[in-house]
Tab-separated table of C-alpha atoms in Angstrom:
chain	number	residue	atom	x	y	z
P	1	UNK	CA	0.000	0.000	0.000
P	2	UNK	CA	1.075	3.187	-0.684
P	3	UNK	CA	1.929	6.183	2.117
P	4	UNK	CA	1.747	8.991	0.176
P	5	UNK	CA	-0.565	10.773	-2.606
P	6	UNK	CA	0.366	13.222	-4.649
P	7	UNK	CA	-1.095	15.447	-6.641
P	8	UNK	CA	-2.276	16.836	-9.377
P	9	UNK	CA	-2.109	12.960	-10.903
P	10	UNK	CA	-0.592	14.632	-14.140
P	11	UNK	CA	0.538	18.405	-15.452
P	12	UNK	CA	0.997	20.015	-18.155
P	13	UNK	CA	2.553	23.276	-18.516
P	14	UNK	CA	4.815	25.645	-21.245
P	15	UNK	CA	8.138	25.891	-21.009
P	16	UNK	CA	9.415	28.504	-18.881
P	17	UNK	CA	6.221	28.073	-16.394
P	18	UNK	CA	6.877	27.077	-12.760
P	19	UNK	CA	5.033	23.741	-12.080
P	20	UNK	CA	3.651	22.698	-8.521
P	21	UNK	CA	3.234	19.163	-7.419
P	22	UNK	CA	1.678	18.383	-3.856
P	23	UNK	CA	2.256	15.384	-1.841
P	24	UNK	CA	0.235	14.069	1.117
P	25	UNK	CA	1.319	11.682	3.659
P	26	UNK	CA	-0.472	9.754	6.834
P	27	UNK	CA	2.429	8.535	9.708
P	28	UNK	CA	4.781	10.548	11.620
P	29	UNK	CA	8.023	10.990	9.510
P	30	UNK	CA	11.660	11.755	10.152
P	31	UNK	CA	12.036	13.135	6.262
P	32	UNK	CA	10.458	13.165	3.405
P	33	UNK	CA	12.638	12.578	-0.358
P	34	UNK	CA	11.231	13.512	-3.731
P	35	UNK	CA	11.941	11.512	-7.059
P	36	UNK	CA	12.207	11.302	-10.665
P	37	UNK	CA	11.810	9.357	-12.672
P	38	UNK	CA	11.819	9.077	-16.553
P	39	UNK	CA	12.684	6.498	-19.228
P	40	UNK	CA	16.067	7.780	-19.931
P	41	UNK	CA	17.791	7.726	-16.511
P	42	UNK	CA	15.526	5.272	-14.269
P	43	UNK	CA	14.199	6.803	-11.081
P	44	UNK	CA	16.963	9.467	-9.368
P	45	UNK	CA	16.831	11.577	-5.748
P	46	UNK	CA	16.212	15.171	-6.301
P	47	UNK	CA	16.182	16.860	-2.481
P	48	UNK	CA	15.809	15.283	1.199
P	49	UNK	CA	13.759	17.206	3.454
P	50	UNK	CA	14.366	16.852	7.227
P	51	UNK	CA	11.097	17.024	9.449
P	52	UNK	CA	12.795	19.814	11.567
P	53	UNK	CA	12.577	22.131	8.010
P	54	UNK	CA	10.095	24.097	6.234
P	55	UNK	CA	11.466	24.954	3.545
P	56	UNK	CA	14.587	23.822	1.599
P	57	UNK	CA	15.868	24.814	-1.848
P	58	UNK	CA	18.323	22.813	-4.754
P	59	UNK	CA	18.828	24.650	-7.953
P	60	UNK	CA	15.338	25.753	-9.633
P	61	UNK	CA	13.366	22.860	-6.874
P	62	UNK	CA	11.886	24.244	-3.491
P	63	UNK	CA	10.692	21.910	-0.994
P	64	UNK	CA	7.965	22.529	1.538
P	65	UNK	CA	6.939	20.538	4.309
P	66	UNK	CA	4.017	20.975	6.851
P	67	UNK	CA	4.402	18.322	9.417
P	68	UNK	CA	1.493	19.558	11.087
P	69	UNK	CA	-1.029	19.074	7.724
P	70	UNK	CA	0.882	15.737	6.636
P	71	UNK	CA	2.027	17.376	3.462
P	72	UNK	CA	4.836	18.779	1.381
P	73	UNK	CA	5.373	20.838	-1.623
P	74	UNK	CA	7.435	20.196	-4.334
P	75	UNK	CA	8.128	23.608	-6.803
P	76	UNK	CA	9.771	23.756	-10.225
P	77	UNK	CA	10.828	27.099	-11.346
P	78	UNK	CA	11.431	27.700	-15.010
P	79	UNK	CA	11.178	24.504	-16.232
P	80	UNK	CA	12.362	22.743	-19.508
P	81	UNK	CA	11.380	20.391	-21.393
P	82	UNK	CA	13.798	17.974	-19.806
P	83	UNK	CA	11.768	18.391	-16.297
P	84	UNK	CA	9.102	16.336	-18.171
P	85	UNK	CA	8.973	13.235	-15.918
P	86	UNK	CA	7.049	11.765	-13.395
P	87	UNK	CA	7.873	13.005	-10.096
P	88	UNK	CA	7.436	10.921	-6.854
P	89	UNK	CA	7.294	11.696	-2.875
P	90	UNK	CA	8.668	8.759	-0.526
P	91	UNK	CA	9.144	8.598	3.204
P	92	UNK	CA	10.989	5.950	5.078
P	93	UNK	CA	8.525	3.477	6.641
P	94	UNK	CA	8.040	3.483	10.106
P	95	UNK	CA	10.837	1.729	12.169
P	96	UNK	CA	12.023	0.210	8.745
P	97	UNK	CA	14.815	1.490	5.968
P	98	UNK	CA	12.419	1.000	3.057
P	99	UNK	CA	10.604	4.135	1.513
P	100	UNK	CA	6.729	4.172	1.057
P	101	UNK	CA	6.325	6.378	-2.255
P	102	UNK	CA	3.235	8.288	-3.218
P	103	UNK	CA	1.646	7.669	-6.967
P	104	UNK	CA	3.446	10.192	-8.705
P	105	UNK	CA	2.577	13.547	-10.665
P	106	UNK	CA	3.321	12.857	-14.574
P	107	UNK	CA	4.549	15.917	-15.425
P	108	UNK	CA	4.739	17.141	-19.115
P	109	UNK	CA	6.682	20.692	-19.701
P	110	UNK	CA	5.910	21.450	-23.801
P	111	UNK	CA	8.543	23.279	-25.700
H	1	UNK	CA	31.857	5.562	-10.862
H	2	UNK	CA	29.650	3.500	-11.609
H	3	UNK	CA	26.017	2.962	-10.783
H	4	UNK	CA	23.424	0.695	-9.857
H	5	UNK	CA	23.233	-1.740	-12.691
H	6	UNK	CA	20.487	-4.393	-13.979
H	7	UNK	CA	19.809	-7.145	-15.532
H	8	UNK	CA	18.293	-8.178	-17.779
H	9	UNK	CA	16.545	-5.232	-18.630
H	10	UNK	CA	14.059	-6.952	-20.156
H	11	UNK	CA	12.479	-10.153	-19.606
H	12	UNK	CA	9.571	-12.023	-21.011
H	13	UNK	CA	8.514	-15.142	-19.395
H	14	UNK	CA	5.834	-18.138	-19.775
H	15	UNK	CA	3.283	-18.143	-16.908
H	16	UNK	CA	4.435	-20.716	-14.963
H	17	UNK	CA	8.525	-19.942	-15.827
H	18	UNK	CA	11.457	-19.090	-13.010
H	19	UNK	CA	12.863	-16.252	-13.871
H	20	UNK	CA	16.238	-14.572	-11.726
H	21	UNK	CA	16.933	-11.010	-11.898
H	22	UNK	CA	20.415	-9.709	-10.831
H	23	UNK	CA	21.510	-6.340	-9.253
H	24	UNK	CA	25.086	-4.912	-8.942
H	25	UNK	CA	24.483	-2.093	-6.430
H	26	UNK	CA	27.127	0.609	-6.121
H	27	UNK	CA	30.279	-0.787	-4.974
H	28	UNK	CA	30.802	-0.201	-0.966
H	29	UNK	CA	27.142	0.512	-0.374
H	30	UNK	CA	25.659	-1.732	2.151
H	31	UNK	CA	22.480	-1.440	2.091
H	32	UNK	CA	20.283	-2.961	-0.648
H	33	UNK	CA	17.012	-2.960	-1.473
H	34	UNK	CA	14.187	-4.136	-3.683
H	35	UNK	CA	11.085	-2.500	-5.024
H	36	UNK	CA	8.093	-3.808	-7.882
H	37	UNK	CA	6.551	-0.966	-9.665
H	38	UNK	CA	3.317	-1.477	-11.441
H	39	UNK	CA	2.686	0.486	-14.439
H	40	UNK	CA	1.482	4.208	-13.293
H	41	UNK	CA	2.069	3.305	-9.567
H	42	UNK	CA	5.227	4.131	-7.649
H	43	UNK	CA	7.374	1.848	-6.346
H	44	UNK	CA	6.524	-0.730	-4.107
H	45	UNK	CA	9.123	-2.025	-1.179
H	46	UNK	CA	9.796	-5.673	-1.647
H	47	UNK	CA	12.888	-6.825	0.688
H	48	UNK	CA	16.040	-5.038	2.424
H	49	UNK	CA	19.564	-6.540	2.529
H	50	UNK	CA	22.097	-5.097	4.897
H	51	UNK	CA	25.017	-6.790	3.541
H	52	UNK	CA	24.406	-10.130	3.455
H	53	UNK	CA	21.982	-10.556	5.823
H	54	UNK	CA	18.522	-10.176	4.280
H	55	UNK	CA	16.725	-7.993	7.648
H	56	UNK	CA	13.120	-7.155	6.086
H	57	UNK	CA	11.362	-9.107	3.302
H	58	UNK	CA	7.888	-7.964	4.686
H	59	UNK	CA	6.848	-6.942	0.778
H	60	UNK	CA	7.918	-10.202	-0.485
H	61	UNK	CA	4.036	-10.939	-2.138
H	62	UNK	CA	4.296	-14.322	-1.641
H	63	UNK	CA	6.673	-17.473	-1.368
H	64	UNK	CA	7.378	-17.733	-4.823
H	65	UNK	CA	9.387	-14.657	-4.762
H	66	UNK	CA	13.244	-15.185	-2.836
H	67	UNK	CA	16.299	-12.880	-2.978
H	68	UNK	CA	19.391	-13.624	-1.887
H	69	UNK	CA	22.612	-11.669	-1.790
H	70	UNK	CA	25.405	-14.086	-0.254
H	71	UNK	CA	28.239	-11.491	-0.353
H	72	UNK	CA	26.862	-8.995	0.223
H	73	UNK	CA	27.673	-7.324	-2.885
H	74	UNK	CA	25.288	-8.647	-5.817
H	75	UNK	CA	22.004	-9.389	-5.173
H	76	UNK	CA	19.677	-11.941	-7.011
H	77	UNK	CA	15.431	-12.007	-6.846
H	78	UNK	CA	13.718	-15.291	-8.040
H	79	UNK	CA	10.185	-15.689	-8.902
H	80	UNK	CA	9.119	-19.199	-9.327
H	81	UNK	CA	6.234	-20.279	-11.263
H	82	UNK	CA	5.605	-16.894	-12.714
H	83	UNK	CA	1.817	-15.421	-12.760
H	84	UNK	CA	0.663	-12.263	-15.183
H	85	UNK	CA	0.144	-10.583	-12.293
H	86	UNK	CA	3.806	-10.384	-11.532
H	87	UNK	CA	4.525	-8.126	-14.657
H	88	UNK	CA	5.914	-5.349	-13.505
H	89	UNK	CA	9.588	-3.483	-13.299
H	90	UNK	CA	11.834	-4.540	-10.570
H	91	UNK	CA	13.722	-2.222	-9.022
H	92	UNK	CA	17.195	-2.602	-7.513
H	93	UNK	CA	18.515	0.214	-5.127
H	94	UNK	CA	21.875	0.482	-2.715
H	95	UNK	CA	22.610	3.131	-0.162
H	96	UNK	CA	25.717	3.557	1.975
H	97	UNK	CA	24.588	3.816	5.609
H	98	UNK	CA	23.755	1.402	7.919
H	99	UNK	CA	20.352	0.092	10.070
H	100	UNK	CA	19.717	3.021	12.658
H	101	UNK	CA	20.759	6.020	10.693
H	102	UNK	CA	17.210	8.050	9.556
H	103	UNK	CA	18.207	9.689	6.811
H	104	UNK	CA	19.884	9.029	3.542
H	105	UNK	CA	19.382	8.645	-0.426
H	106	UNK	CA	19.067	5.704	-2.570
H	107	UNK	CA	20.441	4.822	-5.496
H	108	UNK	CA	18.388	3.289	-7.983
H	109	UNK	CA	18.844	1.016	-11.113
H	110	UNK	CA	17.370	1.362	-14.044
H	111	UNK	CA	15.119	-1.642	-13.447
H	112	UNK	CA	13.992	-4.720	-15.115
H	113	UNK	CA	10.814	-4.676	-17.148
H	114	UNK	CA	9.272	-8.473	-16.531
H	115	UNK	CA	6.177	-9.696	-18.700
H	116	UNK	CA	4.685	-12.854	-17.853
H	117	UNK	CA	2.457	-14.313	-20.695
């Protein structure tokens, strides 16, 4: 089963436009990691979020997190065509090493 | 260096069939784990290898499905007798630190696409 949601469940936007993709949770967490993945290059870690931050920024991605509403932000600022991918929220499983992940936002950025 | 490698990367099997798929995680990482993603769902946790020593296979979907890694370095997951509804990629992923530290990244392959007929 599946810890997280996220959503919209797919986006499209132009090129240049700043995409948002939300992501919902339901246990207590110690962080909170976003993915991507696409065809090309398999599934890769963008940005860890720590559940002591709010806010935390890599490059054109800013990550939000609201432990108190179970949910976190994920931001893409300017985006290309090459941030077309699906994008993917995980947390590590309670007591465990695994990560739960979310469904995933398919995100398409048109030229 | 190198990263997480699969393979095969494709595999199509008869219902019934074994099939093996091998990982090569990222040399020195000890941790190692396995995930089944179903087409437009994220990946699913399978089993977690610290080393050698196989410490969570609470995803494992049933018997038919074993992994091993007996050096800790290369891992190997089995299916036996094969059913459609194990089509799916498998993915492979390796991290560096050990049981007890919270927070850190993994590494993944680039999977293995398996279709069952």
């Amino acid at each position: 089963s599946q810890q997280g949601e996220e959503d919209p469940q797919a986006l499209s936007i132009q090129e240049g436009e700043n995409a948002t993709m939300n992501c919902s949770y339901k246990t207590s967490i110690n962080n909170l990691q976003w993915y991507r993945q696409n065809s090309g290059r398999g599934l890769v870690h963008l940005i860890l979020i720590r559940s002591n931050e709010r806010e935390k920024h890599s490059g054109r991605l800013r990550v939000t997190l609201d432990t108190s509403k179970k949910s976190s932000s994920l931001l893409i600022t300017a985006s290309r065509a090459a941030d077309t991918a699906s994008y993917f929220c995980a947390t590590p499983r309670a007591g465990r090493r695994a990560l739960t992940f979310g469904s995933g936002t398919r995100l398409q950025v048109q030229p | 260096g190198a990263g997480v490698s699969q393979s095969p990367r494709y595999k199509v099997a008869k219902r019934g069939q074994d099939v093996a798929l091998r990982c090569d995680p990222i040399s020195g990482h000890v941790s190692l784990f396995w995930y089944q993603q179903a087409l437009g769902q994220g990946p699913e946790f399978l089993t977690y290898f610290q080393n050698e020593a196989q410490l969570d296979k609470s995803g494992l979907p049933s018997d038919r499905f074993f992994a091993e890694r007996p050096e800790g370095s290369v891992s190997t997951l089995k299916i036996q007798r094969t059913q459609q509804e194990d089509s799916a990629v498998y993915l492979c992923a390796s991290s560096m630190k050990w049981v007890g530290e919270a927070q850190e990244t993994q590494y993944f392959g680039p999977g293995t696409r398996l279709l069952v007929l």
